[in-house]
Short mmCIF file of C-alpha atoms in Angstrom, two decimals:
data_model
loop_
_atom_site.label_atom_id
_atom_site.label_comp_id
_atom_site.label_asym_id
_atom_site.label_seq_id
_atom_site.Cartn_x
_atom_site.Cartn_y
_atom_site.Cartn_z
CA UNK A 1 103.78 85.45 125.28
CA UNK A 2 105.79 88.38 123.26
CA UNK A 3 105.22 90.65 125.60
CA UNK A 4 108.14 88.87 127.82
CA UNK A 5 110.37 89.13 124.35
CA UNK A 6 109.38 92.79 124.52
CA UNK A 7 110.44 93.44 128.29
CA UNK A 8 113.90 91.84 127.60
CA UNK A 9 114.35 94.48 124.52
CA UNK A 10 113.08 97.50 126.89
CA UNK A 11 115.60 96.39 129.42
CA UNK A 12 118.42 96.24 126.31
CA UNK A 13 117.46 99.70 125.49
CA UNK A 14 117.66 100.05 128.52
CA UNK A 15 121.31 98.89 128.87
CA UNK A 16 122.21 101.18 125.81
CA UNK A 17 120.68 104.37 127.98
CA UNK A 18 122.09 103.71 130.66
CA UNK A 19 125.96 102.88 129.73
CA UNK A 20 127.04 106.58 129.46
CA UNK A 21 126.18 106.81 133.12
CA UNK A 22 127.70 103.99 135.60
CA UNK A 23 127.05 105.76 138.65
CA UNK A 24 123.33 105.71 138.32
CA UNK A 25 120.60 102.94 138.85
CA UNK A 26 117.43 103.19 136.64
CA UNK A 27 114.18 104.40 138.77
CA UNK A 28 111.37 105.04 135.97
CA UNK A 29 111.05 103.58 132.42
CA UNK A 30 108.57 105.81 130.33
CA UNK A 31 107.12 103.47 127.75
CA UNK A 32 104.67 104.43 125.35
CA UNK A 33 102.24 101.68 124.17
CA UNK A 34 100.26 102.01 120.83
CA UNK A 35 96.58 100.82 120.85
CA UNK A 36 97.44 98.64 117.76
CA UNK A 37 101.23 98.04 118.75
CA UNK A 38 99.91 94.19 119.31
CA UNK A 39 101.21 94.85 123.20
CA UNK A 40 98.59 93.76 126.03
CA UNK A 41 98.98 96.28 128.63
CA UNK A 42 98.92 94.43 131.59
CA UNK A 43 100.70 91.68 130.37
CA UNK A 44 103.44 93.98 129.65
CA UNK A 45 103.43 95.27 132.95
CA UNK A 46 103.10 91.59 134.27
CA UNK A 47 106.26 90.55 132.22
CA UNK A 48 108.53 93.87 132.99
CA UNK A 49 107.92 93.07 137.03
CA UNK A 50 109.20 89.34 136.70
CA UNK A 51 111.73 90.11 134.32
CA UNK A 52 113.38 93.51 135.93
CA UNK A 53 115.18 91.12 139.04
CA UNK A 54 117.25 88.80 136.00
CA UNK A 55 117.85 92.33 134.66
CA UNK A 56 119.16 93.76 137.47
CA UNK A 57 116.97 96.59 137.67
CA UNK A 58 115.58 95.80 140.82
CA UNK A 59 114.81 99.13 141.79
CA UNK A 60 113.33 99.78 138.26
CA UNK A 61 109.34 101.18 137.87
CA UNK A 62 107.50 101.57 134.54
CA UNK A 63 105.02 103.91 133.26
CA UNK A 64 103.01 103.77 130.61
CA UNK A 65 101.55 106.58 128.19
CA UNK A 66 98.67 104.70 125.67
CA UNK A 67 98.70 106.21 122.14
CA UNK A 68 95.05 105.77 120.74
CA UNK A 69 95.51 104.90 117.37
CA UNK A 70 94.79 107.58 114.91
CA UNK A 71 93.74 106.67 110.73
CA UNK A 72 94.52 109.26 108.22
CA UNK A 73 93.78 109.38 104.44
CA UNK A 74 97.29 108.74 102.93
CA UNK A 75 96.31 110.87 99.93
CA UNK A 76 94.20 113.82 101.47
CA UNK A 77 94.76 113.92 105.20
CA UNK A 78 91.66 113.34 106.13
CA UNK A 79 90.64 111.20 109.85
CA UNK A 80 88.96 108.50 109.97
CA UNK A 81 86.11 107.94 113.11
CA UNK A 82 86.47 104.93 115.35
CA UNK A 83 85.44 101.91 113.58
CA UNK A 84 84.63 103.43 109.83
CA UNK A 85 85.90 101.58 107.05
CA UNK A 86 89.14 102.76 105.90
CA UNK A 87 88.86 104.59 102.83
CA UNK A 88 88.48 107.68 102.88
CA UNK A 89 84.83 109.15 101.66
CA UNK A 90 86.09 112.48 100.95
CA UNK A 91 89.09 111.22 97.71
CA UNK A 92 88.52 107.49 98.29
CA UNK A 93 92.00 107.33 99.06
CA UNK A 94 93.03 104.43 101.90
CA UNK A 95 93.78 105.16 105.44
CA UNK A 96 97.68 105.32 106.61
CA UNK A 97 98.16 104.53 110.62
CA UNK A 98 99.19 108.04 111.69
CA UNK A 99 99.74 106.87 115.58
CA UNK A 100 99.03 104.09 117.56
CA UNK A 101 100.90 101.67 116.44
CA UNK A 102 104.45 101.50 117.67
CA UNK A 103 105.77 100.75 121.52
CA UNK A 104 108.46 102.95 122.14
CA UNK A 105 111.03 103.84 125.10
CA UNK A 106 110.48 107.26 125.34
CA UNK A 107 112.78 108.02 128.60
CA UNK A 108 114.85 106.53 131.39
CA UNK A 109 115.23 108.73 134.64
CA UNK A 110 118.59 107.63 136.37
CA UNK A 111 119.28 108.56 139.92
CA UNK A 112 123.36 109.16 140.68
CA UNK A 113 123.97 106.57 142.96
CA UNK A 114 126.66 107.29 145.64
CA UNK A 115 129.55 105.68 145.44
CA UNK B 1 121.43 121.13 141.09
CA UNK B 2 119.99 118.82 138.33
CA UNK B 3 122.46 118.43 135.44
CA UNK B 4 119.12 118.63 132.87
CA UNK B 5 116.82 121.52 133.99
CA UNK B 6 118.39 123.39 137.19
CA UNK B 7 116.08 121.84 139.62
CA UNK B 8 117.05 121.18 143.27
CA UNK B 9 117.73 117.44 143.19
CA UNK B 10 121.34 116.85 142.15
CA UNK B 11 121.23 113.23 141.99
CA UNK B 12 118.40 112.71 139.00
CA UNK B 13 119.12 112.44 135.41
CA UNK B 14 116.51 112.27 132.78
CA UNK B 15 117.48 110.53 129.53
CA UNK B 16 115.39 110.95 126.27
CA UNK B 17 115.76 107.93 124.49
CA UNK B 18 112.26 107.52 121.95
CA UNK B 19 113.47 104.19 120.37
CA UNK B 20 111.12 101.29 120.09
CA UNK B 21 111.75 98.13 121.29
CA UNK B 22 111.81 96.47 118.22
CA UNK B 23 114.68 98.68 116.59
CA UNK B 24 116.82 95.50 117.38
CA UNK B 25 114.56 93.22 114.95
CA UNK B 26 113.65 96.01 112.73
CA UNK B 27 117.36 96.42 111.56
CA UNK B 28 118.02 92.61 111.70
CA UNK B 29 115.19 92.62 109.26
CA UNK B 30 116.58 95.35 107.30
CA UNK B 31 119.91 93.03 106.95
CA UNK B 32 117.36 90.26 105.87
CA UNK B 33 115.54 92.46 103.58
CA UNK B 34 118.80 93.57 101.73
CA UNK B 35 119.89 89.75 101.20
CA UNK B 36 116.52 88.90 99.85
CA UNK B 37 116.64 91.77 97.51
CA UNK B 38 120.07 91.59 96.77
CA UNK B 39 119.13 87.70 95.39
CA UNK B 40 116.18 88.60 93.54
CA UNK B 41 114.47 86.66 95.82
CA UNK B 42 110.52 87.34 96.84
CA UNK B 43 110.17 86.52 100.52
CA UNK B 44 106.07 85.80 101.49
CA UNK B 45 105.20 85.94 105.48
CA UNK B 46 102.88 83.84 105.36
CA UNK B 47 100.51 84.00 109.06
CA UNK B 48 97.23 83.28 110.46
CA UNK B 49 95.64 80.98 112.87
CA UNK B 50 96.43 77.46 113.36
CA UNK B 51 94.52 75.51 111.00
CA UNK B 52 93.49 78.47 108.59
CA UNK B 53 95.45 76.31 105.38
CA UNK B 54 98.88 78.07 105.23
CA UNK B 55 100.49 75.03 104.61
CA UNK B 56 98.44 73.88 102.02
CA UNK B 57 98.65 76.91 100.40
CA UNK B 58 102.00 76.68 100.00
CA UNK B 59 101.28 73.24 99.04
CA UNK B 60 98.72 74.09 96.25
CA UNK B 61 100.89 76.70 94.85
CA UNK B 62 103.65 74.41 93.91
CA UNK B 63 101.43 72.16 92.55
CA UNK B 64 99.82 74.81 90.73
CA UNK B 65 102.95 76.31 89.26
CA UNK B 66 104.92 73.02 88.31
CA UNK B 67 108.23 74.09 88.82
CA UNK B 68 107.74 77.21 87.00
CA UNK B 69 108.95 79.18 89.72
CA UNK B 70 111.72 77.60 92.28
CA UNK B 71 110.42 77.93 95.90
CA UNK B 72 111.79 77.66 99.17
CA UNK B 73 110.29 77.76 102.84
CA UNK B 74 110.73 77.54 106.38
CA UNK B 75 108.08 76.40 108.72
CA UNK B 76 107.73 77.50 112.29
CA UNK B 77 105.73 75.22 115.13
CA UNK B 78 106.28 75.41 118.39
CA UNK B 79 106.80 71.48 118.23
CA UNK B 80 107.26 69.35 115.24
CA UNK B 81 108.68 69.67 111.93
CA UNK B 82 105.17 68.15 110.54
CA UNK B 83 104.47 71.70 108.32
CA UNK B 84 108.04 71.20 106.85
CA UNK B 85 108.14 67.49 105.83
CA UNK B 86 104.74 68.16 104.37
CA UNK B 87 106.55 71.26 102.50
CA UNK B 88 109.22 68.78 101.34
CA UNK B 89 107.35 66.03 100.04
CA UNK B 90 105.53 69.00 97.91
CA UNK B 91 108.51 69.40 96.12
CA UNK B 92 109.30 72.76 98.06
CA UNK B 93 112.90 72.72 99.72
CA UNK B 94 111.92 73.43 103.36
CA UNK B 95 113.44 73.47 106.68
CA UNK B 96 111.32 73.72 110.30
CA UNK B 97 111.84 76.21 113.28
CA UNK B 98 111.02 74.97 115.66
CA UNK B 99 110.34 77.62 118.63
CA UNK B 100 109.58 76.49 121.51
CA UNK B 101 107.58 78.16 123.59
CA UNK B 102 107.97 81.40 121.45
CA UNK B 103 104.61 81.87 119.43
CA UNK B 104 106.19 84.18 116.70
CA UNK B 105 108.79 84.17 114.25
CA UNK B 106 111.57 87.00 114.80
CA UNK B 107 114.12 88.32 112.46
CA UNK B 108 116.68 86.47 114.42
CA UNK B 109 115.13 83.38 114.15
CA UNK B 110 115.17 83.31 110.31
CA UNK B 111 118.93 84.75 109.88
CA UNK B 112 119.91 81.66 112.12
CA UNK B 113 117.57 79.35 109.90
CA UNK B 114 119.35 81.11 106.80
CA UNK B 115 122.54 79.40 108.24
CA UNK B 116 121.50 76.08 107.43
CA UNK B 117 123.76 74.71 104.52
CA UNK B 118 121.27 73.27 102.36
CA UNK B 119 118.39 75.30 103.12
CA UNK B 120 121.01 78.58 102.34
CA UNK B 121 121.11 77.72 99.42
CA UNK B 122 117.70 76.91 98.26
CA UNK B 123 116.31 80.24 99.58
CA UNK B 124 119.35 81.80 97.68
CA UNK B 125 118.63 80.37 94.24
CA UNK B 126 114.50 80.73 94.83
CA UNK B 127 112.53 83.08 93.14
CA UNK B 128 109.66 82.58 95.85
CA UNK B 129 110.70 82.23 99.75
CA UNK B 130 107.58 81.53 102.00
CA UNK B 131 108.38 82.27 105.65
CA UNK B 132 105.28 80.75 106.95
CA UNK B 133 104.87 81.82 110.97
CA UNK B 134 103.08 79.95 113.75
CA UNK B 135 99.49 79.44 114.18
CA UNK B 136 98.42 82.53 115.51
CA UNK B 137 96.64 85.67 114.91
CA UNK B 138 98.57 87.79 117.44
CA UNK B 139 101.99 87.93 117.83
CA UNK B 140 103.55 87.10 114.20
CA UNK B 141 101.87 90.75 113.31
CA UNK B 142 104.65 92.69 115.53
CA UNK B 143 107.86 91.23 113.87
CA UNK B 144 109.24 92.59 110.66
CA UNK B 145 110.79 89.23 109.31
CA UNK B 146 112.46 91.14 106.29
CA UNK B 147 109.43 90.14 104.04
CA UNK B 148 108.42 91.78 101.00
CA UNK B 149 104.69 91.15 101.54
CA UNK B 150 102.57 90.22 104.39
CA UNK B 151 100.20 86.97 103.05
CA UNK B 152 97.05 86.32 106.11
CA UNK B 153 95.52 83.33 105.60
CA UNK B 154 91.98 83.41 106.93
CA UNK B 155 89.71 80.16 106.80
CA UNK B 156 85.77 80.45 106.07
CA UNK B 157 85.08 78.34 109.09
CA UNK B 158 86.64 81.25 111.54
CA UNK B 159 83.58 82.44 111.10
CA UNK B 160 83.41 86.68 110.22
CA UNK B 161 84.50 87.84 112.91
CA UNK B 162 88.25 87.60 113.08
CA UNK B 163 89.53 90.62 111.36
CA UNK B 164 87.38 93.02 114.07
CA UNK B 165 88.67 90.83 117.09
CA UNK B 166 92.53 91.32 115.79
CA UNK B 167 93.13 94.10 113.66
CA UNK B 168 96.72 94.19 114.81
CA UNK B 169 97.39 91.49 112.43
CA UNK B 170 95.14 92.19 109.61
CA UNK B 171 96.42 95.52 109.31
CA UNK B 172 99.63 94.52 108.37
CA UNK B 173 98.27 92.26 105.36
CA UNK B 174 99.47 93.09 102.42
CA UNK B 175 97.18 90.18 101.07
CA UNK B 176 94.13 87.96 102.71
CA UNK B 177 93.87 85.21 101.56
CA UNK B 178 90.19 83.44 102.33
CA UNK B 179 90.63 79.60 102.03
CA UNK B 180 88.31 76.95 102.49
CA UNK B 181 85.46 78.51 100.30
CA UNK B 182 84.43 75.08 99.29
CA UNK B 183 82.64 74.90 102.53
CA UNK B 184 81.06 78.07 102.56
CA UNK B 185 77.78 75.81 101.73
CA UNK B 186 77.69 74.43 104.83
CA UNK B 187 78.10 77.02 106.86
CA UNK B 188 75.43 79.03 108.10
CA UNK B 189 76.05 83.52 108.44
CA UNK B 190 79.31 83.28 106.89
CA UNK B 191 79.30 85.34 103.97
CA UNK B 192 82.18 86.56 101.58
CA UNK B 193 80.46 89.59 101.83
CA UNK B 194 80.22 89.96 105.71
CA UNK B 195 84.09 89.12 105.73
CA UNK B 196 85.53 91.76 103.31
CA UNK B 197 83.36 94.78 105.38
CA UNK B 198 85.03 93.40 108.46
CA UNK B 199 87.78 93.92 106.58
CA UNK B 200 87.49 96.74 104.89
CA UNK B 201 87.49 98.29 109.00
CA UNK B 202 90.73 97.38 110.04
CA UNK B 203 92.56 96.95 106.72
CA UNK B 204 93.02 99.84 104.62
CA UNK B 205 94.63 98.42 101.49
CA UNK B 206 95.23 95.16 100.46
CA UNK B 207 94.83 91.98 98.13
CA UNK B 208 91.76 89.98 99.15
CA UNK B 209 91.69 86.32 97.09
CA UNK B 210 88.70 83.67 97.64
CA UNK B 211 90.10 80.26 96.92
CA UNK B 212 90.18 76.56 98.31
CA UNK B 213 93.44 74.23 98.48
CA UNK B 214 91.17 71.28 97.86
CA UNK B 215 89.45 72.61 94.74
CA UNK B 216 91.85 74.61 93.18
CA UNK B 217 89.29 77.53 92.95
CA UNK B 218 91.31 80.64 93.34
CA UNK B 219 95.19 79.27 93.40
CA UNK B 220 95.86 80.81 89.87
CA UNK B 221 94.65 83.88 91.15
CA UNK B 222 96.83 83.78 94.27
CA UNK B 223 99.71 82.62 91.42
CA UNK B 224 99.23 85.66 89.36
CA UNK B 225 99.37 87.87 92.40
CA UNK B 226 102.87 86.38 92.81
CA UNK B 227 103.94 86.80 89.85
CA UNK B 228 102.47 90.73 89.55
CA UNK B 229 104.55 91.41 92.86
CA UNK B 230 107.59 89.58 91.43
CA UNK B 231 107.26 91.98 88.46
CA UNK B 232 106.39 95.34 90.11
CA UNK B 233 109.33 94.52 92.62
CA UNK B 234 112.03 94.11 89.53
CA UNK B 235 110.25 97.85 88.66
CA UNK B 236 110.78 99.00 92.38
CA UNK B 237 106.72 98.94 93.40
CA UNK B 238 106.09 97.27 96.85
CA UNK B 239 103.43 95.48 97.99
CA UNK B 240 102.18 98.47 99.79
CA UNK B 241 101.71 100.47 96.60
CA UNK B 242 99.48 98.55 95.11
CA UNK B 243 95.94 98.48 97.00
CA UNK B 244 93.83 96.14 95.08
CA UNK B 245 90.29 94.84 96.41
CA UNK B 246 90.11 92.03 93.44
CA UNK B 247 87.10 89.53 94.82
CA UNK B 248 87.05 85.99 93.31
CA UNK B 249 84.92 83.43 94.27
CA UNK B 250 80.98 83.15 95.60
CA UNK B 251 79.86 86.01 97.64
#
């Protein structure tokens, strides 16, 4: 299941983020999920609550923004509706993925803990 | 006070960070990509489900080109080096990953296979270098392996349906390969026809090749797309640039 590969890179990002502060614990991971990112919601959020303990981000929770993925004519700019073949009617160009498919750490909110 | 916007909590930082959590891979793959340009070498991922005929695609194709072209491969399973041995015995200096219980291939995974002496080598002094993934039409799509081209081997009897049920993988395909057509006689509502508008929904641009291992209908075609991408890369034209919708084969 990749999406347990996936958790363990969050939580290295989350390592990266969260070295300039050592006094502070992470409370909320903001991850946004792309509706072709290849990433099954719920076994992402399945994966990031047995995986945050080993971590040691006990206190750790996640939120999730979907993306809906968005198709764009690469040569004109034009969208594409839901489930239309993907060139484009207009120039006959073909359809770039404009969003939707990437999962990305967008923030990490740290709380100062006291020392 | 906050430290970020003034606001009464003094103990809360907020850290922007809008990296994805593949950036680790992705740049591993970059490293790959480099050493497989730097060679001259064209490297293939080669997915799709298990059972779909990568193997003897690979197999065909070196049979097909008769050591025209040197070729190299790795084989990943989650048990067995049984795609690898066949690879061998095909004339096609191979070496298995083995991955457990991972189901994908990961940039990692082929810069440690890269470390194998022998295997180093081959892929070094190869003008084709077919990373062929495990069986599965889900998570090989996420991984950026370093590849030059994305190859998805799709098998008549899957039936038409695939591409619409996982367009996470066939809209990475630089290339879909249908095998199998030989049986398209015998089976009933598959059509060539039916696959490529499935197709033509979730994949905006790509190579699309009818052909059959066992028959040898379609392999030259597949060869001559390897050797136009070999050519347009020694010009600097990927994969990506060059949408192509060539049918071959009963529709």
């Amino acid at each position: 299941m990749h999406e347990v590969s996936l958790v363990h890179a969050l939580f290295d990002q989350v390592d990266r983020a969260i070295a300039p502060h050592p006094s502070s614990a992470a409370r909320l991971l903001t991850v946004r999920i792309g509706e072709l990112a290849g990433v099954e919601t719920e076994l992402f959020r399945t994966a990031f609550a047995g995986c945050k303990a080993e971590r040691g981000y006990h206190a750790a929770m996640l939120e999730i923004e979907p993306e809906a993925a968005e198709w764009r004519c690469a040569e004109c700019g034009a969208t594409f509706p839901t489930g239309a073949p993907l060139q484009c009617t207009r120039c006959s160009g073909f359809a770039r993925l404009f969003a939707g498919g990437d999962i990305i750490l967008l923030r990490v909110e740290l709380e100062v803990v006291d020392v | 006070m906050c430290e970020v916007c003034g606001c009464g909590d003094a103990k809360k930082i907020s850290v922007e960070v809008h990296a994805s959590l593949l950036s680790d891979n992705d740049r591993e793959a970059r490293h790959l990509r480099e050493h497989f340009v730097a060679a001259g070498v064209l490297a293939l991922n080669v997915m799709g489900s298990p059972g779909s005929g990568k193997t003897a695609l690979i197999e065909a194709t070196a049979q097909a080109l008769g050591g025209r072209l040197r070729l190299a491969a790795v084989s990943a399973d989650l048990a067995t080096s049984l795609d690898a041995d066949r690879l061998a015995r095909a004339g096609v200096p191979s070496a298995a990953i083995t991955t457990g219980s991972a189901c994908h291939l990961d940039a990692t995974m082929v810069h440690h296979a890269l470390h194998d002496g022998p295997l180093a080598a081959a892929v070094k002094g190869s003008d084709v270098f077919f990373l062929e993934n495990v069986g599965n039409l889900v998570c090989p799509a996420i991984y950026d392996l370093g590849q030059a081209a994305n190859v998805v081997v799709l098998s008549v009897t899957e039936g038409v349906d695939k591409p619409l049920k996982y367009p996470v993988m066939f809209r990475k395909a630089d290339l879909v390969v249908l095998s199998k057509v030989d049986l398209l006689p015998y089976l009933q509502g598959v059509s060539v026809a039916a696959i490529r508008d499935n197709l033509m929904q979730v994949m905006p641009s790509a190579g699309f090749i009818c052909l059959s291992a066992t028959t040898g209908e379609g392999i030259q075609v597949f060869v001559d797309w390897l050797d136009a991408l070999r050519i347009g890369r020694s010009r600097g034209v990927s994969a990506a640039e060059r949408p192509e919708h060539s049918v071959v084969g009963p529709r």
